[in-house]
Coordinates of C-alpha atoms in Angstrom, one line a residue:
Chain A
X1 CA 0.1 -0.3 0.1
X2 CA 1.6 3.4 -1.1
X3 CA 0.5 6.9 -0.3
X4 CA 1.8 10.1 -1.8
X5 CA 1.2 13.4 -1.4
X6 CA 1.6 16.1 -4.5
X7 CA 4.9 16.3 -3.8
X8 CA 6.6 13.2 -2.0
X9 CA 5.7 9.5 -1.5
X10 CA 6.2 6.5 1.2
X11 CA 5.4 3.0 0.8
X12 CA 4.2 0.8 3.8
X13 CA 4.9 -2.9 4.1
X14 CA 2.0 -4.1 6.3
X15 CA 3.0 -6.6 8.8
X16 CA 1.3 -9.7 8.7
X17 CA -1.8 -9.8 10.8
X18 CA -2.3 -6.2 10.6
X19 CA -5.9 -4.9 11.2
X20 CA -7.2 -2.0 9.5
X21 CA -6.4 0.2 12.7
X22 CA -2.5 -1.1 12.4
X23 CA -2.6 0.1 8.9
X24 CA -4.3 3.6 9.1
X25 CA -1.8 4.2 12.0
X26 CA 1.1 3.4 10.0
X27 CA -0.2 5.6 7.0
X28 CA -1.0 8.3 9.5
X29 CA 2.7 8.1 10.5
X30 CA 3.9 7.8 7.2
X31 CA 2.1 11.2 6.2
X32 CA 3.2 12.8 9.5
X33 CA 6.8 12.0 8.5
X34 CA 6.3 13.6 4.9
X35 CA 4.8 16.8 6.6
X36 CA 8.2 17.2 7.9
X37 CA 9.7 17.8 4.2
X38 CA 6.7 20.3 3.2
X39 CA 3.2 20.6 3.7
X40 CA 0.9 18.1 2.5
X41 CA -2.6 19.3 1.0
X42 CA -3.7 15.7 0.2
X43 CA -2.8 12.3 0.5
X44 CA -3.3 9.6 -2.2
X45 CA -3.5 6.2 -2.0
X46 CA -2.8 3.3 -4.4
X47 CA -4.4 -0.3 -2.7
X48 CA -4.5 -3.6 -4.9
X49 CA -8.1 -3.9 -5.0
X50 CA -11.3 -1.8 -5.8
X51 CA -12.2 1.6 -5.0
X52 CA -16.0 1.2 -4.8
X53 CA -17.2 4.3 -6.7
X54 CA -20.4 4.7 -4.8
X55 CA -19.2 4.4 -1.2
X56 CA -15.5 4.8 -1.4
X57 CA -15.1 1.3 -0.1
X58 CA -12.4 -1.3 -0.9
X59 CA -13.6 -4.4 -2.2
X60 CA -11.6 -7.5 -4.0
X61 CA -8.5 -6.8 -1.6
X62 CA -7.4 -10.2 -1.2
X63 CA -3.8 -9.6 -0.4
X64 CA -4.8 -7.1 2.3
X65 CA -7.9 -8.7 3.7
X66 CA -7.7 -5.8 6.8
X67 CA -9.1 -2.9 4.5
X68 CA -12.0 -5.2 2.6
X69 CA -15.3 -3.2 2.7
X70 CA -13.1 -0.1 4.6
X71 CA -14.1 3.5 3.4
X72 CA -10.0 3.8 3.0
X73 CA -9.9 7.3 2.2
X74 CA -12.3 8.9 4.5
X75 CA -10.9 6.7 7.2
X76 CA -7.4 8.1 6.6
X77 CA -8.7 11.4 6.4
X78 CA -10.5 11.1 9.9
X79 CA -6.7 10.0 11.1
X80 CA -4.6 12.4 9.9
X81 CA -6.7 15.4 9.2
X82 CA -5.8 15.7 5.6
X83 CA -7.7 15.1 2.5
X84 CA -7.2 11.6 1.2
X85 CA -8.1 9.8 -1.9
X86 CA -7.8 6.2 -3.0
X87 CA -7.4 4.6 -6.2
X88 CA -7.1 0.8 -7.6
X89 CA -3.3 0.7 -8.1
X90 CA -3.3 -0.7 -11.9
X91 CA -6.0 2.3 -12.8
X92 CA -3.9 4.9 -10.5
X93 CA -0.8 3.6 -12.7
X94 CA -2.8 4.2 -16.4
X95 CA -3.2 7.8 -14.6
X96 CA 0.1 8.5 -14.0
X97 CA 1.3 7.0 -17.4
X98 CA -1.4 9.5 -18.9
X99 CA 0.2 12.5 -16.7
X100 CA 3.8 12.1 -17.0
X101 CA 4.8 8.7 -18.5
X102 CA 4.2 7.1 -22.1
X103 CA 1.0 8.6 -22.5
X104 CA 1.7 12.3 -21.9
X105 CA 1.2 13.1 -25.4
X106 CA -2.2 11.7 -25.9
X107 CA -5.8 11.7 -24.3
X108 CA -6.8 8.3 -24.3
X109 CA -5.1 5.2 -23.8
X110 CA -5.2 1.5 -22.1
X111 CA -2.4 0.1 -19.9
X112 CA -1.6 -3.5 -19.9
X113 CA 0.3 -4.3 -16.8
X114 CA 2.2 -7.9 -17.4
X115 CA 2.7 -9.9 -14.0
X116 CA 1.3 -12.5 -11.9
X117 CA -2.0 -11.3 -13.0
X118 CA -2.7 -9.2 -16.2
X119 CA -4.2 -5.7 -15.1
X120 CA -5.0 -2.8 -16.5
X121 CA -6.5 1.0 -16.6
X122 CA -8.3 3.1 -19.2
X123 CA -7.7 6.8 -19.2
X124 CA -10.3 9.0 -21.5
X125 CA -9.7 12.7 -22.3
X126 CA -6.9 12.8 -19.2
X127 CA -9.3 11.3 -16.6
X128 CA -9.4 7.5 -15.2
X129 CA -12.4 5.4 -16.5
X130 CA -13.4 3.1 -13.6
X131 CA -17.1 2.2 -14.7
X132 CA -20.2 1.8 -12.7
X133 CA -18.8 0.7 -9.5
X134 CA -14.9 1.1 -10.2
X135 CA -14.3 -2.4 -12.0
X136 CA -13.3 -1.4 -15.1
X137 CA -10.0 -1.9 -17.0
X138 CA -9.9 -5.5 -16.2
X139 CA -8.3 -6.4 -19.4
X140 CA -6.9 -9.5 -18.3
X141 CA -10.3 -11.2 -18.1
X142 CA -11.1 -10.8 -21.7
X143 CA -11.3 -14.7 -22.9
X144 CA -9.5 -15.5 -25.8
X145 CA -9.2 -19.4 -25.8
X146 CA -12.8 -20.6 -25.8
X147 CA -11.3 -24.0 -24.6
X148 CA -9.0 -22.4 -22.7
X149 CA -7.8 -23.4 -18.7
X150 CA -9.3 -21.9 -15.7
X151 CA -8.9 -18.5 -14.6
X152 CA -8.7 -17.2 -10.8
X153 CA -11.7 -15.4 -12.0
X154 CA -13.7 -18.5 -12.1
X155 CA -14.1 -17.9 -15.7
X156 CA -11.7 -19.7 -18.4
X157 CA -9.2 -18.9 -21.4
X158 CA -9.2 -15.5 -19.8
X159 CA -6.0 -13.4 -21.2
X160 CA -4.3 -13.9 -17.3
X161 CA -4.7 -17.4 -18.1
X162 CA -1.9 -17.4 -20.7
X163 CA 0.1 -13.9 -20.2
X164 CA 0.0 -14.1 -16.7
X165 CA 3.5 -15.8 -15.1
X166 CA 1.9 -18.7 -14.2
X167 CA 0.5 -19.0 -18.0
X168 CA 4.2 -18.4 -19.2
X169 CA 5.6 -21.3 -17.1
X170 CA 2.8 -23.7 -18.0
X171 CA 3.0 -23.0 -21.4
X172 CA 6.5 -23.3 -21.3
X173 CA 6.5 -26.9 -19.1
X174 CA 4.0 -28.3 -21.8
X175 CA 6.2 -27.2 -24.7
X176 CA 9.3 -28.8 -22.9
X177 CA 7.3 -32.2 -22.3
X178 CA 7.9 -32.6 -26.0
X179 CA 10.9 -31.4 -27.2
X180 CA 14.0 -29.9 -24.9
X181 CA 15.4 -26.7 -25.2
X182 CA 17.9 -24.5 -23.6
X183 CA 14.8 -23.9 -20.8
X184 CA 15.1 -27.5 -19.9
X185 CA 16.1 -27.8 -16.5
X186 CA 15.8 -24.4 -15.6
X187 CA 14.0 -22.2 -13.4
X188 CA 11.1 -21.0 -15.7
X189 CA 9.8 -17.3 -15.4
X190 CA 8.6 -14.8 -17.8
X191 CA 12.3 -13.3 -17.6
X192 CA 14.2 -17.0 -18.4
X193 CA 11.9 -17.5 -21.2
X194 CA 12.5 -14.0 -22.9
X195 CA 16.4 -14.6 -22.4
X196 CA 16.3 -18.1 -24.3
X197 CA 13.8 -16.3 -27.0
X198 CA 16.5 -13.8 -27.4
X199 CA 19.1 -16.6 -28.1
X200 CA 16.5 -18.0 -30.6
X201 CA 15.1 -20.9 -28.6
X202 CA 12.5 -22.5 -30.2
X203 CA 10.2 -23.4 -27.4
X204 CA 11.0 -20.0 -25.6
X205 CA 9.8 -18.2 -29.0
X206 CA 6.8 -20.5 -28.9
X207 CA 5.6 -19.3 -25.7
X208 CA 6.6 -15.9 -26.3
X209 CA 4.1 -15.8 -29.7
X210 CA 1.5 -17.4 -27.5
X211 CA 1.6 -14.6 -24.8
X212 CA 1.4 -11.9 -28.1
X213 CA -1.3 -13.8 -29.5
X214 CA -3.6 -13.4 -26.3
X215 CA -2.6 -10.0 -25.9
X216 CA -2.8 -9.3 -29.2
X217 CA -6.7 -10.4 -29.4
X218 CA -7.4 -8.6 -26.5
X219 CA -6.1 -5.1 -27.1
X220 CA -7.4 -5.5 -30.9
X221 CA -10.9 -6.2 -29.2
X222 CA -10.3 -3.1 -26.9
X223 CA -9.3 -1.1 -29.9
X224 CA -12.1 -2.0 -32.2
X225 CA -14.4 -1.1 -29.2
X226 CA -12.8 2.1 -28.1
X227 CA -10.7 3.3 -31.0
X228 CA -8.1 4.4 -28.6
X229 CA -5.1 6.6 -29.3
X230 CA -2.1 4.8 -27.3
X231 CA -1.5 1.5 -25.7
X232 CA 0.9 1.2 -22.9
X233 CA 2.5 -2.2 -21.6
X234 CA 4.0 -2.1 -18.6
X235 CA 4.9 -4.5 -15.7
X236 CA 8.1 -6.4 -15.2
X237 CA 8.3 -8.4 -18.4
X238 CA 7.8 -5.4 -20.8
X239 CA 11.4 -4.3 -20.0
X240 CA 12.1 -7.2 -22.6
X241 CA 11.9 -4.4 -25.1
X242 CA 11.1 -5.3 -28.9
X243 CA 11.1 -8.8 -28.7
X244 CA 8.2 -8.9 -27.0
X245 CA 6.2 -5.7 -27.9
X246 CA 7.0 -6.3 -31.2
X247 CA 5.1 -9.3 -31.2
X248 CA 2.0 -7.8 -29.3
X249 CA 2.2 -4.8 -31.6
X250 CA 2.0 -7.5 -35.0
X251 CA -0.7 -9.7 -33.3
X252 CA -2.7 -6.7 -32.5
X253 CA -2.4 -5.4 -36.0
X254 CA -3.8 -8.6 -37.3
X255 CA -7.1 -8.3 -35.8
X256 CA -8.0 -4.8 -35.5
X257 CA -9.5 -2.4 -38.4
X258 CA -6.7 -0.7 -40.2
X259 CA -8.0 3.0 -39.7
X260 CA -8.2 2.0 -35.8
X261 CA -4.9 0.4 -35.9
X262 CA -3.4 3.2 -37.8
X263 CA -4.4 5.8 -35.4
X264 CA -3.0 4.0 -32.5
X265 CA 0.7 4.1 -31.2
X266 CA 2.1 1.7 -28.6
X267 CA 4.9 2.1 -25.7
X268 CA 6.4 0.6 -23.1
X269 CA 5.6 2.0 -19.9
X270 CA 7.9 4.9 -18.8
X271 CA 7.0 4.9 -14.9
X272 CA 8.3 1.3 -14.2
X273 CA 7.2 0.6 -10.2
X274 CA 6.4 4.4 -9.5
X275 CA 3.5 4.5 -11.4
X276 CA 1.2 3.4 -9.0
X277 CA 2.6 5.9 -6.2
X278 CA 2.8 8.5 -8.8
X279 CA -0.9 7.9 -10.1
X280 CA -2.1 7.9 -6.6
X281 CA -0.9 11.1 -5.9
X282 CA -2.5 12.4 -9.3
X283 CA -5.7 11.2 -7.9
X284 CA -5.4 13.1 -4.6
X285 CA -4.5 16.2 -6.9
X286 CA -7.8 15.7 -9.2
X287 CA -9.7 15.3 -6.0
X288 CA -8.5 17.9 -4.1
X289 CA -9.2 20.4 -6.9
X290 CA -12.6 19.2 -7.7
X291 CA -13.6 19.2 -4.0
X292 CA -14.9 15.7 -4.4
X293 CA -15.6 13.5 -1.3
X294 CA -12.4 11.3 -0.5
Chain B
X1 CA -30.0 7.4 -45.3
X2 CA -32.3 9.4 -42.5
X3 CA -32.8 12.8 -41.5
X4 CA -34.4 14.1 -38.3
X5 CA -35.3 17.1 -36.6
X6 CA -36.0 17.0 -33.1
X7 CA -39.8 16.8 -33.8
X8 CA -40.3 14.9 -37.0
X9 CA -38.1 12.9 -39.5
X10 CA -37.9 11.6 -43.1
X11 CA -36.0 8.7 -44.5
X12 CA -34.9 9.0 -48.0
X13 CA -33.8 5.9 -50.2
X14 CA -30.8 6.5 -52.4
X15 CA -31.4 5.7 -56.3
X16 CA -28.8 3.8 -57.5
X17 CA -25.8 5.7 -59.1
X18 CA -27.1 8.9 -57.3
X19 CA -24.5 11.4 -56.6
X20 CA -23.6 13.4 -53.3
X21 CA -25.1 16.4 -54.9
X22 CA -28.3 14.2 -55.4
X23 CA -28.5 13.0 -52.3
X24 CA -27.9 16.3 -50.8
X25 CA -30.7 17.8 -52.6
X26 CA -32.9 14.8 -51.6
X27 CA -32.2 15.5 -47.9
X28 CA -32.9 19.6 -48.1
X29 CA -36.0 18.8 -50.3
X30 CA -37.0 16.5 -47.2
X31 CA -35.8 19.1 -44.9
X32 CA -38.0 21.8 -46.6
X33 CA -40.7 19.4 -46.3
X34 CA -40.7 19.1 -42.6
X35 CA -40.6 22.4 -42.1
X36 CA -44.1 23.1 -43.5
X37 CA -44.7 20.9 -40.5
X38 CA -43.1 23.5 -38.2
X39 CA -39.9 25.2 -37.5
X40 CA -36.6 23.1 -38.1
X41 CA -34.0 24.2 -35.5
X42 CA -31.7 21.5 -36.6
X43 CA -31.2 18.5 -38.5
X44 CA -29.7 15.3 -37.5
X45 CA -28.4 13.0 -39.9
X46 CA -27.7 8.6 -39.2
X47 CA -25.3 7.1 -42.1
X48 CA -24.2 3.9 -42.5
X49 CA -20.9 4.5 -41.8
X50 CA -18.2 6.2 -39.3
X51 CA -18.6 10.1 -39.0
X52 CA -14.7 11.1 -38.6
X53 CA -14.4 13.0 -35.4
X54 CA -11.8 15.2 -36.6
X55 CA -13.0 16.5 -39.7
X56 CA -16.9 15.4 -39.9
X57 CA -16.2 13.2 -43.2
X58 CA -17.9 10.0 -43.8
X59 CA -15.7 7.2 -43.8
X60 CA -16.3 3.5 -44.5
X61 CA -19.6 3.9 -46.8
X62 CA -19.6 1.0 -48.8
X63 CA -23.4 0.7 -49.0
X64 CA -23.5 4.8 -50.3
X65 CA -20.0 5.4 -51.5
X66 CA -21.2 9.0 -53.1
X67 CA -20.7 10.1 -49.6
X68 CA -17.4 8.7 -48.7
X69 CA -15.0 11.3 -47.6
X70 CA -18.2 13.9 -47.5
X71 CA -18.3 16.5 -44.5
X72 CA -22.1 15.7 -44.7
X73 CA -23.0 17.6 -42.3
X74 CA -21.4 20.6 -43.2
X75 CA -22.5 20.0 -47.1
X76 CA -26.3 19.7 -45.8
X77 CA -25.7 23.1 -43.9
X78 CA -24.7 24.7 -46.5
X79 CA -27.4 23.5 -48.9
X80 CA -30.8 23.6 -46.6
X81 CA -29.5 26.7 -44.0
X82 CA -29.9 25.1 -41.2
X83 CA -27.5 23.3 -38.5
X84 CA -26.9 19.9 -39.4
X85 CA -25.0 16.8 -37.8
X86 CA -24.5 13.4 -38.6
X87 CA -23.5 10.2 -36.7
X88 CA -23.1 6.6 -37.2
X89 CA -26.5 5.0 -37.7
X90 CA -25.4 2.2 -35.0
X91 CA -24.2 4.8 -32.3
X92 CA -27.3 7.0 -33.0
X93 CA -29.5 3.9 -32.1
X94 CA -27.4 3.7 -28.8
X95 CA -27.6 7.2 -28.0
X96 CA -31.3 6.8 -28.8
X97 CA -31.6 3.7 -26.7
X98 CA -30.1 5.9 -23.8
X99 CA -32.2 8.7 -24.3
X100 CA -35.5 7.2 -24.7
X101 CA -35.5 4.0 -24.9
X102 CA -34.5 0.8 -23.0
X103 CA -31.7 2.7 -21.4
X104 CA -33.1 5.8 -20.4
X105 CA -33.2 4.7 -16.6
X106 CA -29.3 4.3 -16.9
X107 CA -26.2 6.1 -17.5
X108 CA -24.2 3.8 -19.2
X109 CA -24.9 1.1 -21.5
X110 CA -24.0 -1.1 -24.7
X111 CA -25.8 -1.4 -27.7
X112 CA -25.3 -4.9 -29.6
X113 CA -27.4 -5.0 -33.0
X114 CA -28.1 -7.9 -34.8
X115 CA -28.2 -8.2 -38.5
X116 CA -26.3 -8.7 -41.7
X117 CA -23.7 -7.3 -39.3
X118 CA -23.2 -7.2 -35.7
X119 CA -22.6 -3.3 -34.9
X120 CA -23.0 -1.6 -31.3
X121 CA -22.7 1.7 -29.7
X122 CA -21.1 2.9 -26.6
X123 CA -23.2 5.4 -24.5
X124 CA -21.0 7.1 -21.1
X125 CA -22.9 9.5 -18.8
X126 CA -25.7 10.0 -21.5
X127 CA -23.3 10.6 -24.0
X128 CA -22.1 8.7 -26.9
X129 CA -18.6 7.5 -26.8
X130 CA -17.0 7.4 -30.4
X131 CA -13.2 7.3 -29.6
X132 CA -10.2 9.0 -31.4
X133 CA -11.8 9.3 -34.6
X134 CA -15.2 7.9 -34.4
X135 CA -14.9 4.1 -34.8
X136 CA -15.6 3.3 -31.3
X137 CA -18.4 1.1 -30.5
X138 CA -17.4 -2.3 -32.6
X139 CA -18.5 -4.6 -30.7
X140 CA -18.9 -7.5 -33.6
X141 CA -15.7 -7.6 -34.4
X142 CA -14.1 -8.8 -31.1
X143 CA -12.6 -12.0 -31.7
X144 CA -13.9 -14.9 -29.5
X145 CA -12.8 -18.0 -31.9
X146 CA -9.0 -18.2 -32.6
X147 CA -9.5 -20.3 -35.1
X148 CA -12.7 -19.3 -36.8
X149 CA -13.8 -18.5 -40.2
X150 CA -12.6 -15.3 -42.0
X151 CA -14.5 -12.0 -41.3
X152 CA -15.1 -9.0 -43.8
X153 CA -13.1 -6.9 -41.6
X154 CA -10.1 -9.1 -42.8
X155 CA -9.7 -10.6 -39.4
X156 CA -11.2 -13.8 -38.1
X157 CA -13.2 -15.4 -35.6
X158 CA -14.9 -12.1 -35.0
X159 CA -18.2 -12.1 -33.3
X160 CA -19.9 -11.2 -36.4
X161 CA -18.9 -14.4 -38.4
X162 CA -20.9 -16.3 -36.1
X163 CA -23.5 -14.0 -34.8
X164 CA -24.1 -12.1 -37.9
X165 CA -27.1 -13.4 -40.3
X166 CA -24.6 -15.1 -42.3
X167 CA -22.7 -16.9 -39.5
X168 CA -26.3 -18.4 -38.2
X169 CA -27.0 -19.9 -41.7
X170 CA -23.4 -21.0 -42.2
X171 CA -23.7 -22.9 -38.6
X172 CA -26.8 -24.3 -39.4
X173 CA -25.8 -25.8 -42.8
X174 CA -22.8 -27.5 -41.2
X175 CA -25.1 -28.8 -38.7
X176 CA -27.8 -30.0 -41.0
X177 CA -24.9 -31.6 -43.1
X178 CA -24.8 -34.0 -40.4
X179 CA -28.2 -34.6 -39.1
X180 CA -31.7 -33.9 -40.2
X181 CA -33.9 -31.6 -38.5
X182 CA -37.1 -29.8 -39.2
X183 CA -35.0 -27.1 -40.6
X184 CA -33.8 -29.7 -43.5
X185 CA -34.9 -28.1 -46.8
X186 CA -36.1 -24.9 -45.3
X187 CA -34.7 -21.3 -46.3
X188 CA -32.4 -20.9 -43.4
X189 CA -32.0 -17.5 -41.6
X190 CA -32.2 -16.1 -37.8
X191 CA -36.0 -16.3 -37.4
X192 CA -36.4 -19.6 -39.0
X193 CA -33.8 -21.0 -36.7
X194 CA -34.9 -19.2 -33.8
X195 CA -38.7 -20.5 -34.6
X196 CA -37.4 -24.0 -35.1
X197 CA -35.6 -23.9 -31.8
X198 CA -38.7 -22.4 -30.0
X199 CA -40.1 -26.2 -31.2
X200 CA -37.4 -27.6 -29.9
X201 CA -35.5 -28.8 -32.8
X202 CA -32.2 -29.9 -31.6
X203 CA -29.9 -28.3 -34.8
X204 CA -31.7 -25.0 -34.1
X205 CA -30.8 -24.7 -30.3
X206 CA -27.2 -25.8 -31.2
X207 CA -27.0 -23.0 -33.6
X208 CA -28.8 -20.3 -30.9
X209 CA -26.4 -21.7 -28.1
X210 CA -23.4 -20.6 -30.9
X211 CA -24.8 -17.5 -31.1
X212 CA -24.9 -17.1 -27.4
X213 CA -21.8 -17.9 -26.8
X214 CA -20.1 -15.9 -29.3
X215 CA -22.3 -12.8 -28.0
X216 CA -21.8 -14.0 -24.4
X217 CA -18.1 -14.3 -24.7
X218 CA -17.5 -10.7 -26.4
X219 CA -20.4 -9.0 -24.1
X220 CA -18.3 -10.3 -20.9
X221 CA -15.0 -8.8 -22.2
X222 CA -16.9 -5.6 -22.5
X223 CA -18.4 -5.8 -19.2
X224 CA -15.1 -6.7 -17.6
X225 CA -13.4 -3.8 -19.5
X226 CA -16.0 -1.2 -18.8
X227 CA -18.1 -2.1 -15.7
X228 CA -21.4 -0.8 -17.6
X229 CA -24.8 -0.7 -16.1
X230 CA -27.1 -2.1 -19.0
X231 CA -26.8 -4.0 -22.4
X232 CA -29.0 -3.5 -24.8
X233 CA -29.9 -6.5 -27.6
X234 CA -31.2 -4.9 -30.9
X235 CA -31.8 -5.8 -34.4
X236 CA -34.5 -7.8 -36.3
X237 CA -33.7 -11.3 -34.3
X238 CA -33.7 -9.6 -31.0
X239 CA -37.3 -9.7 -31.1
X240 CA -37.0 -13.5 -30.8
X241 CA -37.3 -12.5 -26.8
X242 CA -36.3 -14.6 -24.1
X243 CA -35.5 -17.7 -26.4
X244 CA -32.3 -16.0 -27.1
X245 CA -31.7 -13.1 -24.6
X246 CA -31.8 -15.5 -21.7
X247 CA -29.1 -17.7 -23.4
X248 CA -26.9 -14.4 -24.3
X249 CA -27.5 -13.5 -20.4
X250 CA -26.6 -16.7 -19.3
X251 CA -23.3 -17.2 -21.7
X252 CA -22.1 -13.6 -20.3
X253 CA -22.8 -14.4 -16.6
X254 CA -20.0 -17.3 -16.8
X255 CA -17.6 -15.3 -18.3
X256 CA -17.9 -12.0 -16.1
X257 CA -16.8 -10.9 -12.6
X258 CA -19.8 -11.6 -10.4
X259 CA -19.5 -8.1 -8.8
X260 CA -19.5 -6.8 -12.5
X261 CA -22.3 -8.7 -13.7
X262 CA -24.3 -8.1 -10.7
X263 CA -24.4 -4.5 -11.3
X264 CA -25.3 -4.8 -15.1
X265 CA -28.9 -5.6 -16.3
X266 CA -30.1 -6.7 -20.2
X267 CA -33.1 -5.8 -21.7
X268 CA -34.3 -5.8 -25.5
X269 CA -34.0 -2.8 -27.6
X270 CA -37.2 -0.7 -27.4
X271 CA -37.2 1.6 -30.4
X272 CA -36.8 -1.0 -33.2
X273 CA -36.1 0.6 -36.6
X274 CA -36.7 4.1 -35.3
X275 CA -33.9 4.1 -33.2
X276 CA -31.5 5.4 -35.7
X277 CA -33.7 8.3 -36.8
X278 CA -34.4 9.1 -32.9
X279 CA -30.6 8.8 -32.3
X280 CA -29.6 11.4 -35.3
X281 CA -32.6 14.2 -33.8
X282 CA -30.4 13.6 -30.3
X283 CA -27.2 14.2 -32.0
X284 CA -29.0 17.4 -33.4
X285 CA -30.3 18.5 -30.1
X286 CA -27.0 17.8 -28.2
X287 CA -25.3 19.4 -31.2
X288 CA -27.2 22.7 -31.4
X289 CA -27.4 23.2 -27.6
X290 CA -23.3 22.4 -27.5
X291 CA -23.0 25.0 -30.5
X292 CA -20.6 22.3 -31.9
X293 CA -19.5 22.6 -35.3
X294 CA -21.4 19.9 -37.6

């Protein structure tokens, strides 16, 4: 969980078993520490879950169950006496890339973040699009394999089952069961697979192509639906560079209306692991200006 | 091509080989005829193609090539001396359902129209979402069959290849080649297939289930991405009622986050074939109020 003022930031690592009260105290202490560096007009919080639009409560926070159902912005505000605003961390990252990162020159973008899961966020006209209740942006749960494997979301064949870390490893294991490769006997993860692909390993290239196909199909669906100006690819493995990004772009192009594809450009994320906290600061800045409730 | 004032409407049937000048003259005459019924503050046009957001020009109008590249709103305005605004007809229909139809009680919706093609439109906060250049809303070109048949859009496995009229017929022919049914020897179209399904015919039910699966996968992708409040199903075959709609809803539910599905309701379109012209009137009304260029 990260909190940021518009000028400074702090990241707290919740201790195991921490209660909501413990976490709010930790956050309030972090805010006081930041105040020693300068005035804190407002606080932005990025959380690994949804912020329900209607009540500002956190939902779907399996990694931080203590805040499930808590109106985190309002609760922190009550604790530290500063305006406080919370947002989903992937949404916050999308807003950050739009504000200061790989989408600062465009008005609309889709961020796709690759990691354990495949997350994302949508920015239209410089503002986050969060949907009716705050759940928008879940590009990772577009179904791209009608006969695919079960997903953690209880659907199946979602992009995340293929392009999430576990999907890379499962597909590499399946391919290695059929033929040897430089990956045989190595610890498998997206980075080792991309490295092997860079050496021309056929199994690794097959896995990479599968990742690109799944992401390309999903991104094409988003582009045909929304006619966006920019797609930003983030997350650890996005640092792999053109060997992955070029394949994603090619797979997207095959499935997108030419006029829509022609209006869209693709970039790797620019803000790395800072994106969530920078976006949280932006959420706070926008919230403060709008005089919105936390 | 239909033109509407905010109070009255006219539909013109372009004669084969009509030039842009012919069409504009026909439209201007239709506007003058409407003026005999009362004042015409503005004119809205629904066209079977895209209106490019940047220049207001019509693009992708294979059924009305004379207006390809023409700034239809501005051109009609010059001809008839009234403010004139043009919009894609599927987008206009979505706006109409949001304004006066099956979505008048909600703020955001997806319209899916079933016919020769599978079209659609998106309304957020009561306004059309048309994307960067005007191409948004193409729900029919979400890929749902990675090994599916080639689509008119040059991609493959799009929803339209399955749930467009040709997709129903192709799948029925394939099924009938394997086993007889009450459909054997009958003229095949979505209506005859739905009628046979209503009689419990196994082949027809299989075709219906395939349609619902394709639409459910695509609608689920849209809902997980956008967390919308309403899905409206329109087009001729939507009149089939629950036998189709219930299957689409069930297939969507299987693939959508429970909290997102729970926030969304499904309705058949309410405005029928009037939706395009009603939406064009709304486009004109909004354009006139905003003082926007045509």
